[in-house]
Amino acid sequence: MVEGWNGPLEKVDRFRYQIPRTYKREMRTDGLIFIDEPLLPLLRQDRAPEQVANVATMPGIVGQSMAMPDIHWGYGFPIGGVAAFDYEDGVISPGGIGYDINCGVRLIRTNLTESEVRPHLRALTDACFKNVPSGVGEGGLVKISRQDLSKMATDGIEWSVGKGYAWPEDPDHIEAKGRLPDADFSHVSDRATTRGKDQVGSLGAGNHFLEIQKVDRVYDERAAKALGLESVGSVAIMVHTGSRGFGHQIATDYIDVCERVVKREKIELPDLQLACAPIGSKEGQDYWKAMCCGANFAWNNRQLITFGVRNAFADVLGRPADALGMGIVYDVCHNIGKVEEHVAAGGRRKVLVHRKGATRAFPAGHPETPATYRDVGQPVLIPGDMGTCSFVLVGQPAAMDLSFGSSCHGAGRQMSRKAATRTYSANEVLQSLERRGIYVHAASRAGIVEEAPGAYKNVEDVVRVAEGAGLTKIVARMVPLGVVKG
Amino acid sequence: MRFEEIDHTADVGIRAYGQSLDELFANAAEGMSSLIADLSTVKPVGEVEVRVTADDIPTLFLRWLSELLYVHETQRFLFSSFDAHVAGTALVGHARGETIDKSRHELKLAIKAVTRHGLTVDPEKGFAEVIFDI
């Protein structure tokens, strides 16, 4: 049913394959996929490599059109795509950032061990489920006015600090300190506002989740110690969600705007879903400022969820969250555009990096790596599926040279939702997870089946390649104990 | 068959069948709604009217589905039956359904957006295809 891809892939080294620019006349640069031989058959299963080639045709692209080892077919841009565009001559593309602006992952540590949590696992998971709305048609933890939403979208995480939803030290452990300062709410539509104002502090559905996890294996003791994850068996909470209807609507609105720009400016694109606007154009700047609002919303969304999780733990265990050591390890975006400086094409360049299903991975010593992690590198959080494991990594210097400081973001599906529904039943999935000590509280049975562990690629393969290529270093493996799904 | 789900690894889509634009628009809307909830549990007790315009038919189709998604999400409404009347590149449509009641409705997927990827609306060939971001 799904068409495969038979185009040219030239091996650069063990972990990198190139699509030469000669593949298509319109390509302005090569495509570069971080992948190794065992993953090649999966790569060729869908048309994602063609999308890497398509992105290489876009105006102002700097360096190669890249994709991470968890690459799979997206809309226009592949999921797992990284592309940088020259700030002066390049374009910005809402589709290259994704509908779920600042979809990302947050990890919250605790000072608890598995043996302390086990007796309360069901109560803790249920309390998180109750405190954090999830699933189709659910509103958020708080309902806010349009005016408040405007302030949140502008101020970023400081909005949550001011409201008491965040601890004062939380922003230091969030990418960009939880605020993109170019946010301008006047470029956000009423429709986005209406979708967003009732959804602050909600998980959503699909592959979004909240997991109570334990450190299962430590690979790098020094880095794990810096991150507070050095003890095997210690418990942490991982949250994966984004900007909900607010971001989805901003993306929808500006894809429409950019389609008109493409026609007006006669930008030739192989796929309309790559619709874009020159970064310096009015439309490009309008989208950028709205995208920053979406990103700021998402950080507050994950913050409200953190607030709900801290309260759930405090209520069930009868101790305040600060006494449980529930600080944020880190919070990373994996659908985002960022204005950054990189050394590329022979000099230092200001570029707009699009990461769609890719995570920033800055190394030790980088000014944007939080002070507490400056010696080990910026944490990179890679969720797997609910049955196996997730990984914590840190950015490495080679990422700056090879991938605009980027790494992979997750496992990626290998089975369609329909195929998963044919293959599994909700009861089977739940029972098999329960046998392995994993308790799942899901809003819908469909969600359990579609997100069954077997429907995903092996996340270990993905992080192995990211480490092999030198982009990131594996610090710890996390396994789920309790899972909240939409 | 009015519609079927497109089977794709990472995404969800609908192929709707019909001999006219009106049929394709209505059947695609039903297909999209069937991904969100089990429609056999949704009673058509309320109705909303949707009016959209565009420069071309695929964009009109995208805006119709996006509008239904917007009403579904902001008013917590599930739709189960539809009619659509396309004249040129303007549409007047009606969607019937009811407010979400978790005790009665089996909810399935949250759809984030209607994408343009592979978007096809072809009444001569008798089908339309659309992919959703979920």
Coordinates of C-alpha atoms in Angstrom, one line a residue:
Chain A
M1 CA 0.0 0.0 0.0
V2 CA 2.8 2.4 1.0
E3 CA 5.2 3.2 -1.7
G4 CA 8.8 2.7 -0.9
W5 CA 11.9 4.7 -2.0
N6 CA 14.6 3.5 -4.4
G7 CA 16.6 6.7 -4.9
P8 CA 20.4 7.0 -4.5
L9 CA 21.9 6.7 -1.0
E10 CA 25.7 7.0 -0.9
K11 CA 27.5 5.9 2.2
V12 CA 29.6 8.7 3.8
D13 CA 30.6 6.7 6.8
R14 CA 29.1 4.1 9.1
F15 CA 26.4 6.4 10.4
R16 CA 25.8 8.8 7.5
Y17 CA 24.3 8.4 4.0
Q18 CA 24.0 11.0 1.4
I19 CA 21.4 11.8 -1.3
P20 CA 23.6 13.5 -3.9
R21 CA 22.2 16.8 -5.3
T22 CA 22.4 15.3 -8.7
Y23 CA 19.4 13.1 -7.8
K24 CA 17.0 16.0 -8.7
R25 CA 17.7 19.0 -10.9
E26 CA 16.1 21.4 -8.4
M27 CA 18.2 20.3 -5.4
R28 CA 20.4 23.1 -4.2
T29 CA 22.4 20.9 -1.8
D30 CA 22.9 17.3 -0.8
G31 CA 20.6 15.4 1.5
L32 CA 22.2 13.8 4.5
I33 CA 20.6 11.1 6.6
F34 CA 22.1 9.9 9.9
I35 CA 21.4 6.2 9.8
D36 CA 23.3 2.9 9.7
E37 CA 23.0 -0.2 7.6
P38 CA 20.6 -2.2 9.8
L39 CA 18.1 0.7 9.6
L40 CA 18.3 1.1 5.8
P41 CA 15.5 -1.3 5.0
L42 CA 13.1 0.6 7.3
L43 CA 14.3 3.9 5.8
R44 CA 13.4 2.7 2.3
Q45 CA 9.9 1.6 3.4
D46 CA 8.4 5.0 2.8
R47 CA 9.0 8.2 0.8
A48 CA 10.7 10.1 3.6
P49 CA 14.1 10.2 1.8
E50 CA 12.3 11.9 -1.1
Q51 CA 11.1 14.5 1.3
V52 CA 14.7 15.1 2.4
A53 CA 15.5 15.7 -1.3
N54 CA 12.5 18.0 -1.6
V55 CA 13.7 20.2 1.3
A56 CA 17.1 20.5 -0.4
T57 CA 15.3 22.4 -3.2
M58 CA 14.2 25.3 -0.9
P59 CA 15.7 28.8 -1.3
G60 CA 18.5 29.8 1.1
I61 CA 19.2 26.4 2.5
V62 CA 22.6 26.3 4.3
G63 CA 24.6 23.1 4.6
Q64 CA 22.7 19.9 3.8
S65 CA 19.1 18.9 4.1
M66 CA 19.3 16.5 7.0
A67 CA 17.4 13.8 8.7
M68 CA 17.9 12.0 12.0
P69 CA 17.8 8.2 12.4
D70 CA 14.2 8.3 13.5
I71 CA 13.2 9.7 10.1
H72 CA 9.8 8.9 8.8
W73 CA 7.3 10.2 6.3
G74 CA 5.8 13.6 7.3
Y75 CA 3.9 16.3 5.5
G76 CA 6.3 18.1 3.2
F77 CA 9.2 17.9 5.5
P78 CA 10.1 14.5 6.9
I79 CA 9.7 13.8 10.6
G80 CA 13.2 13.8 11.9
G81 CA 14.2 16.6 9.6
V82 CA 16.7 19.4 10.3
A83 CA 17.2 22.2 7.8
A84 CA 18.9 25.6 8.3
F85 CA 18.1 28.6 6.2
D86 CA 20.2 31.7 5.8
Y87 CA 18.7 34.5 7.9
E88 CA 19.1 37.1 5.1
D89 CA 18.3 35.0 2.0
G90 CA 16.4 32.0 3.3
V91 CA 12.8 31.0 4.0
I92 CA 10.8 30.0 7.0
S93 CA 8.3 27.2 6.6
P94 CA 5.5 26.4 9.1
G95 CA 5.3 22.9 7.7
G96 CA 9.0 22.5 8.5
I97 CA 8.3 23.2 12.2
G98 CA 5.2 21.1 12.3
Y99 CA 1.5 21.6 13.4
D100 CA 2.4 20.9 17.0
I101 CA 4.7 23.9 17.6
N102 CA 7.1 23.2 20.4
C103 CA 6.0 19.7 20.9
G104 CA 8.6 18.5 23.3
V105 CA 9.6 16.4 26.3
R106 CA 10.2 17.3 29.9
L107 CA 11.8 15.2 32.6
I108 CA 11.1 15.8 36.3
R109 CA 13.3 14.1 38.8
T110 CA 12.4 12.9 42.3
N111 CA 14.4 11.7 45.3
L112 CA 12.2 8.6 45.4
T113 CA 13.3 5.0 44.6
E114 CA 11.3 2.4 42.8
S115 CA 10.7 0.4 46.1
E116 CA 9.2 3.6 47.7
V117 CA 7.0 4.2 44.7
R118 CA 5.8 0.6 43.9
P119 CA 3.3 0.4 46.7
H120 CA 1.7 3.7 45.6
L121 CA 2.1 3.2 41.8
R122 CA -1.5 2.8 41.0
A123 CA -2.5 5.7 43.2
L124 CA 0.2 8.0 41.8
T125 CA -0.7 7.1 38.2
D126 CA -4.4 7.6 38.8
A127 CA -3.7 10.9 40.6
C128 CA -1.6 12.1 37.6
F129 CA -4.4 11.0 35.3
K130 CA -6.9 13.0 37.4
N131 CA -4.8 16.1 37.7
V132 CA -3.7 16.2 34.1
P133 CA -6.6 16.2 31.6
S134 CA -6.0 13.9 28.6
G135 CA -7.7 12.5 25.5
V136 CA -10.2 13.8 22.9
G137 CA -12.4 16.8 23.8
E138 CA -10.8 17.5 27.2
G139 CA -10.1 21.0 28.4
G140 CA -7.0 22.0 30.3
L141 CA -6.2 22.2 34.0
V142 CA -7.0 25.9 33.9
K143 CA -9.2 28.0 31.8
I144 CA -7.8 31.4 31.1
S145 CA -9.0 34.7 29.5
R146 CA -7.9 35.9 26.1
Q147 CA -5.9 38.6 27.9
D148 CA -4.2 36.1 30.1
L149 CA -3.4 33.9 27.1
S150 CA -1.8 36.9 25.4
K151 CA 0.4 37.5 28.5
M152 CA 1.3 33.8 28.7
A153 CA 2.2 33.6 25.0
T154 CA 4.3 36.7 25.3
D155 CA 6.0 36.1 28.6
G156 CA 6.7 32.4 28.2
I157 CA 7.4 30.4 31.4
E158 CA 7.6 33.6 33.5
W159 CA 3.8 33.6 33.3
S160 CA 3.7 30.3 35.2
V161 CA 6.3 31.6 37.7
G162 CA 4.1 34.6 38.4
K163 CA 1.0 32.5 38.8
G164 CA 2.8 30.1 41.2
Y165 CA 2.7 27.1 38.7
A166 CA 6.4 27.1 38.4
W167 CA 9.2 27.2 40.9
P168 CA 11.6 30.1 40.5
E169 CA 14.5 27.8 39.5
D170 CA 12.4 25.9 36.8
P171 CA 13.1 28.3 33.9
D172 CA 16.8 27.6 34.2
H173 CA 16.2 24.0 33.2
I174 CA 14.1 24.6 30.1
E175 CA 15.4 25.1 26.6
A176 CA 15.6 28.9 25.9
K177 CA 14.7 29.4 29.5
G178 CA 11.1 28.7 28.5
R179 CA 10.6 31.9 26.5
L180 CA 11.1 33.0 22.9
P181 CA 11.2 36.8 23.2
D182 CA 10.1 37.6 19.7
A183 CA 6.6 36.4 20.5
D184 CA 3.9 39.0 19.4
F185 CA 0.4 38.0 20.1
S186 CA -1.1 40.4 17.6
H187 CA -0.1 37.9 14.9
V188 CA -2.1 35.1 16.5
S189 CA -5.7 34.6 15.1
D190 CA -8.9 34.6 17.2
R191 CA -9.4 31.0 16.2
A192 CA -6.0 30.0 17.7
T193 CA -6.9 31.9 20.9
T194 CA -10.3 30.2 21.1
R195 CA -8.8 26.8 20.6
G196 CA -6.0 27.5 23.1
K197 CA -7.5 29.2 26.0
D198 CA -9.3 26.2 27.4
Q199 CA -6.5 23.8 26.8
V200 CA -3.7 25.0 29.0
G201 CA -2.4 22.1 31.1
S202 CA -3.7 19.2 28.9
L203 CA -1.9 16.2 27.5
G204 CA -3.9 15.7 24.3
A205 CA -3.9 12.3 22.6
G206 CA -2.1 10.2 20.1
N207 CA 1.6 9.6 21.0
H208 CA 1.5 12.1 23.9
F209 CA 2.0 10.7 27.3
L210 CA 2.9 11.2 30.9
E211 CA 5.1 8.4 32.4
I212 CA 6.4 7.6 35.9
Q213 CA 9.7 6.1 35.0
K214 CA 12.8 4.7 36.8
V215 CA 16.4 4.9 35.9
D216 CA 17.1 1.4 34.6
R217 CA 20.7 1.7 33.5
V218 CA 23.4 4.4 33.7
Y219 CA 25.8 4.7 30.8
D220 CA 27.7 7.8 31.8
E221 CA 28.1 8.3 35.6
R222 CA 29.5 11.8 35.5
A223 CA 26.7 13.2 33.3
A224 CA 24.1 11.2 35.1
K225 CA 25.3 12.7 38.4
A226 CA 25.1 16.2 36.9
L227 CA 21.5 15.5 35.9
G228 CA 20.6 13.9 39.2
L229 CA 19.9 10.5 37.5
E230 CA 22.9 8.6 38.8
S231 CA 21.1 6.0 41.0
V232 CA 19.6 3.0 39.2
G233 CA 16.0 2.6 40.5
S234 CA 15.5 6.3 41.1
V235 CA 12.1 7.6 39.9
A236 CA 11.4 10.4 37.4
I237 CA 8.4 11.6 35.5
M238 CA 8.5 12.2 31.7
V239 CA 6.0 14.4 29.9
H240 CA 5.5 14.5 26.1
T241 CA 3.1 17.0 24.7
G242 CA 3.0 20.3 22.8
S243 CA 1.0 23.5 22.2
R244 CA -2.4 21.8 21.7
G245 CA -5.0 23.5 19.5
F246 CA -3.3 26.9 19.9
G247 CA -0.2 25.8 18.0
H248 CA -2.1 23.6 15.6
Q249 CA -4.2 26.6 14.6
I250 CA -1.2 28.9 14.2
A251 CA 0.4 26.4 11.9
T252 CA -2.8 25.9 9.9
D253 CA -3.3 29.6 9.6
Y254 CA 0.2 30.3 8.4
I255 CA 0.5 27.4 6.0
D256 CA -2.4 29.0 4.3
V257 CA -0.7 32.4 4.3
C258 CA 2.5 30.9 3.0
E259 CA 0.7 29.1 0.1
R260 CA -0.3 32.5 -1.1
V261 CA 3.3 33.9 -0.7
V262 CA 4.6 30.9 -2.7
K263 CA 2.2 31.8 -5.6
R264 CA 2.9 35.5 -5.4
E265 CA 6.7 35.2 -5.2
K266 CA 6.7 32.3 -7.7
I267 CA 8.8 30.1 -5.4
E268 CA 9.1 26.7 -7.0
L269 CA 8.4 23.9 -4.6
P270 CA 8.0 20.1 -5.3
D271 CA 5.2 19.9 -2.7
L272 CA 2.8 22.6 -1.5
Q273 CA 3.1 21.4 2.0
L274 CA 6.6 22.9 2.0
A275 CA 4.9 26.4 1.7
C276 CA 7.2 29.0 3.0
A277 CA 8.0 32.7 3.1
P278 CA 11.2 34.7 3.0
I279 CA 12.3 35.1 6.6
G280 CA 12.5 38.9 6.2
S281 CA 9.1 39.2 4.5
K282 CA 6.1 40.5 6.4
E283 CA 4.5 37.1 6.2
G284 CA 7.7 35.3 7.3
Q285 CA 8.0 37.7 10.3
D286 CA 4.3 37.4 11.2
Y287 CA 4.6 33.6 11.3
W288 CA 7.9 33.7 13.3
K289 CA 6.3 36.0 15.9
A290 CA 3.2 33.8 16.1
M291 CA 5.3 30.6 16.2
C292 CA 7.2 32.1 19.2
C293 CA 3.7 32.5 20.9
G294 CA 3.0 28.9 20.2
A295 CA 6.3 27.8 21.7
N296 CA 5.7 29.9 24.8
F297 CA 2.3 28.3 25.1
A298 CA 3.7 24.8 24.9
W299 CA 6.2 25.5 27.7
N300 CA 3.4 26.8 29.9
N301 CA 1.4 23.7 29.0
R302 CA 4.1 21.4 30.1
Q303 CA 4.6 23.6 33.2
L304 CA 0.9 23.3 34.2
I305 CA 1.2 19.5 33.8
T306 CA 4.3 19.6 36.0
F307 CA 2.2 21.5 38.5
G308 CA -0.4 18.8 38.3
V309 CA 2.2 16.0 38.7
R310 CA 3.9 17.7 41.7
N311 CA 0.5 18.0 43.4
A312 CA -0.4 14.4 42.6
F313 CA 2.8 13.1 44.2
A314 CA 2.4 15.5 47.2
D315 CA -1.2 14.4 47.8
V316 CA -0.5 10.7 47.4
L317 CA 2.7 10.6 49.4
G318 CA 1.8 13.2 52.0
R319 CA 4.9 15.3 51.5
P320 CA 5.4 18.5 49.6
A321 CA 6.9 18.3 46.1
D322 CA 10.0 20.2 47.0
A323 CA 10.7 17.7 49.8
L324 CA 10.3 15.0 47.1
G325 CA 13.1 16.7 45.1
M326 CA 10.8 17.2 42.1
G327 CA 12.9 19.7 40.2
I328 CA 13.0 19.8 36.4
V329 CA 15.9 17.9 34.8
Y330 CA 15.3 19.5 31.4
D331 CA 12.7 20.4 28.8
V332 CA 13.4 20.2 25.1
C333 CA 11.5 21.1 22.0
H334 CA 11.4 18.8 19.1
N335 CA 9.2 20.8 16.7
I336 CA 10.6 24.3 16.5
G337 CA 12.4 27.0 14.6
K338 CA 15.3 28.7 16.2
V339 CA 17.5 31.6 15.1
E340 CA 21.0 30.4 15.8
E341 CA 24.6 31.0 14.8
H342 CA 26.5 28.1 13.2
V343 CA 29.7 27.6 11.4
A344 CA 28.6 26.5 7.9
A345 CA 29.6 26.9 4.3
G346 CA 33.0 28.3 5.3
G347 CA 31.9 30.9 7.9
R348 CA 29.9 31.8 10.9
R349 CA 26.3 32.3 9.7
K350 CA 23.1 33.4 11.3
V351 CA 20.5 30.8 10.3
L352 CA 17.0 29.8 11.1
V353 CA 17.2 26.1 12.0
H354 CA 14.0 24.1 11.5
R355 CA 13.8 21.0 13.7
K356 CA 10.8 18.9 12.9
G357 CA 10.9 15.8 15.0
A358 CA 14.5 16.6 16.0
T359 CA 16.0 17.9 19.2
R360 CA 18.5 20.5 19.9
A361 CA 21.7 18.9 21.3
F362 CA 24.2 21.6 22.3
P363 CA 27.5 20.4 23.8
A364 CA 29.3 21.1 27.1
G365 CA 30.5 24.7 27.3
H366 CA 27.8 26.2 24.9
P367 CA 26.4 29.4 26.3
E368 CA 22.9 28.1 25.9
T369 CA 23.6 24.9 27.9
P370 CA 22.3 25.5 31.4
A371 CA 25.0 26.4 33.9
T372 CA 24.4 23.2 36.0
Y373 CA 25.1 21.1 32.9
R374 CA 27.8 23.2 31.3
D375 CA 30.5 20.5 31.9
V376 CA 28.4 17.6 30.5
G377 CA 26.3 19.1 27.7
Q378 CA 22.6 19.9 27.2
P379 CA 20.3 17.1 28.1
V380 CA 18.4 15.5 25.2
L381 CA 15.3 13.5 26.1
I382 CA 14.2 10.7 23.7
P383 CA 10.9 9.0 24.5
G384 CA 10.4 5.5 23.4
D385 CA 7.1 3.6 23.4
M386 CA 5.2 2.8 26.6
G387 CA 6.4 -0.8 26.8
T388 CA 10.1 -0.5 26.5
C389 CA 12.2 2.5 27.4
S390 CA 13.2 6.1 26.9
F391 CA 16.7 7.6 26.9
V392 CA 18.4 10.6 28.4
L393 CA 21.4 11.8 26.4
V394 CA 23.6 14.9 26.3
G395 CA 24.7 16.9 23.3
Q396 CA 28.2 16.4 21.9
P397 CA 30.6 18.8 20.2
A398 CA 30.3 17.0 16.8
A399 CA 26.6 17.9 16.7
M400 CA 27.7 21.6 16.2
D401 CA 29.9 20.5 13.2
L402 CA 27.6 17.9 11.7
S403 CA 23.9 18.7 12.4
F404 CA 23.4 22.4 13.5
G405 CA 23.5 21.1 17.1
S406 CA 20.7 18.6 16.6
S407 CA 19.9 15.0 17.4
C408 CA 17.0 12.5 17.1
H409 CA 13.7 12.8 19.0
G410 CA 12.0 9.4 19.4
A411 CA 11.3 6.0 18.1
G412 CA 8.9 6.6 15.2
R413 CA 6.2 4.2 14.2
Q414 CA 6.8 1.1 12.2
M415 CA 3.2 -0.1 12.0
S416 CA 0.2 1.9 11.0
R417 CA -2.6 2.6 13.5
K418 CA -4.9 0.4 11.5
A419 CA -2.5 -2.4 11.4
A420 CA -1.9 -2.1 15.2
T421 CA -5.7 -2.2 15.7
R422 CA -5.9 -5.4 13.6
T423 CA -2.9 -6.9 15.4
Y424 CA -3.5 -6.1 19.1
S425 CA -6.4 -5.9 21.6
A426 CA -6.5 -3.3 24.4
N427 CA -6.7 -6.1 27.0
E428 CA -3.8 -8.0 25.6
V429 CA -1.6 -4.9 25.6
L430 CA -2.6 -4.0 29.1
Q431 CA -2.1 -7.5 30.4
S432 CA 1.3 -7.9 28.8
L433 CA 2.4 -4.5 30.2
E434 CA 1.1 -5.5 33.6
R435 CA 3.1 -8.7 33.6
R436 CA 6.1 -6.5 33.2
G437 CA 5.1 -4.3 36.1
I438 CA 3.8 -1.4 34.0
Y439 CA 0.4 0.1 35.0
V440 CA -1.5 2.1 32.3
H441 CA -4.3 4.5 32.8
A442 CA -5.6 5.6 29.4
A443 CA -8.5 7.8 28.4
S444 CA -9.4 5.6 25.5
R445 CA -9.0 1.9 24.5
A446 CA -8.2 2.9 21.0
G447 CA -5.2 4.9 22.3
I448 CA -3.8 1.8 24.1
V449 CA -4.0 -0.4 21.0
E450 CA -2.7 2.2 18.5
E451 CA 0.2 3.0 20.8
A452 CA 1.1 -0.6 21.5
P453 CA 4.8 -1.2 22.0
G454 CA 5.1 -3.3 18.9
A455 CA 3.8 -0.5 16.7
Y456 CA 7.1 1.5 17.2
K457 CA 10.6 1.1 16.0
N458 CA 13.2 0.2 18.5
V459 CA 14.3 3.4 20.2
E460 CA 17.7 1.8 21.1
D461 CA 18.5 1.6 17.4
V462 CA 17.8 5.3 17.0
V463 CA 20.0 6.5 20.0
R464 CA 22.7 4.1 18.9
V465 CA 23.1 5.8 15.6
A466 CA 22.9 9.3 17.2
E467 CA 25.7 8.3 19.5
G468 CA 27.7 6.6 16.8
A469 CA 27.5 9.7 14.6
G470 CA 28.8 11.7 17.6
L471 CA 25.8 13.9 17.9
T472 CA 24.8 12.8 21.4
K473 CA 26.1 10.6 24.2
I474 CA 23.8 8.2 26.0
V475 CA 23.5 9.0 29.8
A476 CA 20.7 6.8 31.1
R477 CA 17.9 4.5 30.1
M478 CA 14.6 5.0 31.7
V479 CA 11.8 2.4 31.9
P480 CA 8.1 3.0 32.5
L481 CA 6.4 2.1 35.7
G482 CA 3.1 4.0 35.3
V483 CA 1.7 5.4 32.1
V484 CA -1.0 8.1 31.5
K485 CA -2.2 8.1 27.9
G486 CA -4.8 10.2 26.1
Chain B
M1 CA -18.8 2.4 0.6
R2 CA -18.8 6.1 1.5
F3 CA -15.3 6.3 2.8
E4 CA -12.4 4.2 4.1
E5 CA -9.4 4.8 6.3
I6 CA -6.0 5.1 4.4
D7 CA -3.5 2.8 6.0
H8 CA -0.2 4.6 6.5
T9 CA 2.6 4.0 9.0
A10 CA 2.8 7.3 10.7
D11 CA -0.4 9.0 9.8
V12 CA -4.1 8.7 9.3
G13 CA -6.1 9.6 6.3
I14 CA -9.5 9.1 4.6
R15 CA -10.4 8.2 1.1
A16 CA -14.0 9.3 0.5
Y17 CA -16.1 8.2 -2.4
G18 CA -18.8 10.1 -4.3
Q19 CA -19.9 11.1 -7.8
S20 CA -20.2 14.8 -7.1
L21 CA -18.4 17.4 -5.0
D22 CA -21.4 17.5 -2.6
E23 CA -21.1 13.8 -2.0
L24 CA -17.3 13.9 -1.6
F25 CA -17.4 16.8 0.8
A26 CA -20.1 15.2 3.0
N27 CA -18.5 11.7 2.9
A28 CA -15.0 13.0 3.8
A29 CA -16.5 14.9 6.7
E30 CA -18.1 11.7 8.0
G31 CA -14.9 9.8 7.4
M32 CA -12.9 12.4 9.5
S33 CA -15.5 12.2 12.3
S34 CA -15.4 8.4 12.3
L35 CA -11.7 8.7 13.2
I36 CA -12.6 10.9 16.2
A37 CA -15.4 8.8 17.7
D38 CA -17.5 5.7 17.1
L39 CA -20.3 7.5 15.2
S40 CA -22.9 4.8 16.0
T41 CA -23.1 6.4 19.5
V42 CA -23.5 9.9 18.3
K43 CA -27.1 11.2 17.9
P44 CA -27.8 14.0 15.4
V45 CA -29.7 16.1 17.8
G46 CA -28.0 19.5 17.1
E47 CA -26.9 21.1 13.9
V48 CA -24.3 23.7 12.8
E49 CA -24.1 25.5 9.5
V50 CA -20.7 26.0 7.9
R51 CA -20.0 28.5 5.2
V52 CA -16.6 28.6 3.6
T53 CA -15.1 30.0 0.4
A54 CA -11.7 29.6 -1.3
D55 CA -9.9 30.2 -4.6
D56 CA -10.0 26.5 -5.6
I57 CA -11.7 23.3 -4.7
P58 CA -8.9 21.5 -2.8
T59 CA -8.5 24.6 -0.5
L60 CA -12.3 24.7 -0.1
F61 CA -12.3 21.1 0.9
L62 CA -9.4 21.7 3.4
R63 CA -11.3 24.7 4.9
W64 CA -14.5 22.8 5.3
L65 CA -12.8 20.0 7.2
S66 CA -10.7 22.4 9.2
E67 CA -13.9 24.4 10.2
L68 CA -15.6 21.2 11.4
L69 CA -12.5 20.3 13.4
Y70 CA -12.5 23.8 14.9
V71 CA -16.2 23.6 16.0
H72 CA -15.6 20.0 17.3
E73 CA -12.7 21.1 19.4
T74 CA -13.9 24.5 20.7
Q75 CA -17.5 23.5 21.3
R76 CA -16.7 19.9 22.3
F77 CA -19.2 18.6 19.7
L78 CA -19.2 15.3 17.8
F79 CA -20.7 15.2 14.3
S80 CA -22.3 12.1 12.7
S81 CA -24.2 13.3 9.6
F82 CA -23.4 15.9 7.0
D83 CA -24.7 17.6 3.9
A84 CA -22.7 19.9 1.7
H85 CA -23.6 22.1 -1.3
V86 CA -20.7 23.4 -3.4
A87 CA -21.4 26.2 -5.8
G88 CA -18.3 27.3 -7.7
T89 CA -15.7 27.6 -4.9
A90 CA -18.1 28.4 -2.1
L91 CA -19.7 25.9 0.2
V92 CA -22.7 25.8 2.5
G93 CA -22.8 22.7 4.7
H94 CA -24.6 21.3 7.7
A95 CA -23.2 19.0 10.3
R96 CA -25.4 17.3 12.8
G97 CA -24.4 15.7 16.1
E98 CA -24.2 16.4 19.8
T99 CA -22.0 17.5 22.7
I100 CA -19.4 15.0 23.9
D101 CA -20.7 12.8 26.7
K102 CA -17.9 10.5 27.8
S103 CA -20.4 8.1 29.4
R104 CA -22.0 7.3 26.1
H105 CA -19.4 8.2 23.4
E106 CA -16.5 6.1 22.5
L107 CA -13.7 8.6 21.7
K108 CA -10.8 7.6 19.5
L109 CA -8.4 10.0 17.9
A110 CA -7.6 13.7 18.4
I111 CA -6.9 15.3 15.1
K112 CA -4.6 18.2 15.2
A113 CA -5.0 19.5 11.7
V114 CA -6.1 18.7 8.1
T115 CA -3.0 18.6 5.9
R116 CA -2.5 19.4 2.2
H117 CA -0.2 16.5 1.8
G118 CA -1.5 14.3 -1.1
L119 CA -4.8 16.2 -1.0
T120 CA -7.0 15.0 -3.9
V121 CA -10.6 16.0 -4.7
D122 CA -11.7 14.3 -7.9
P123 CA -15.4 13.8 -8.5
E124 CA -14.8 12.5 -12.0
K125 CA -12.7 9.6 -10.7
G126 CA -15.2 9.5 -7.8
F127 CA -12.9 9.9 -4.8
A128 CA -11.1 12.4 -2.5
E129 CA -8.1 11.7 -0.3
V130 CA -6.9 13.7 2.7
I131 CA -4.3 13.1 5.4
F132 CA -4.6 14.3 9.0
D133 CA -2.0 15.3 11.5
I134 CA -2.7 13.5 14.7

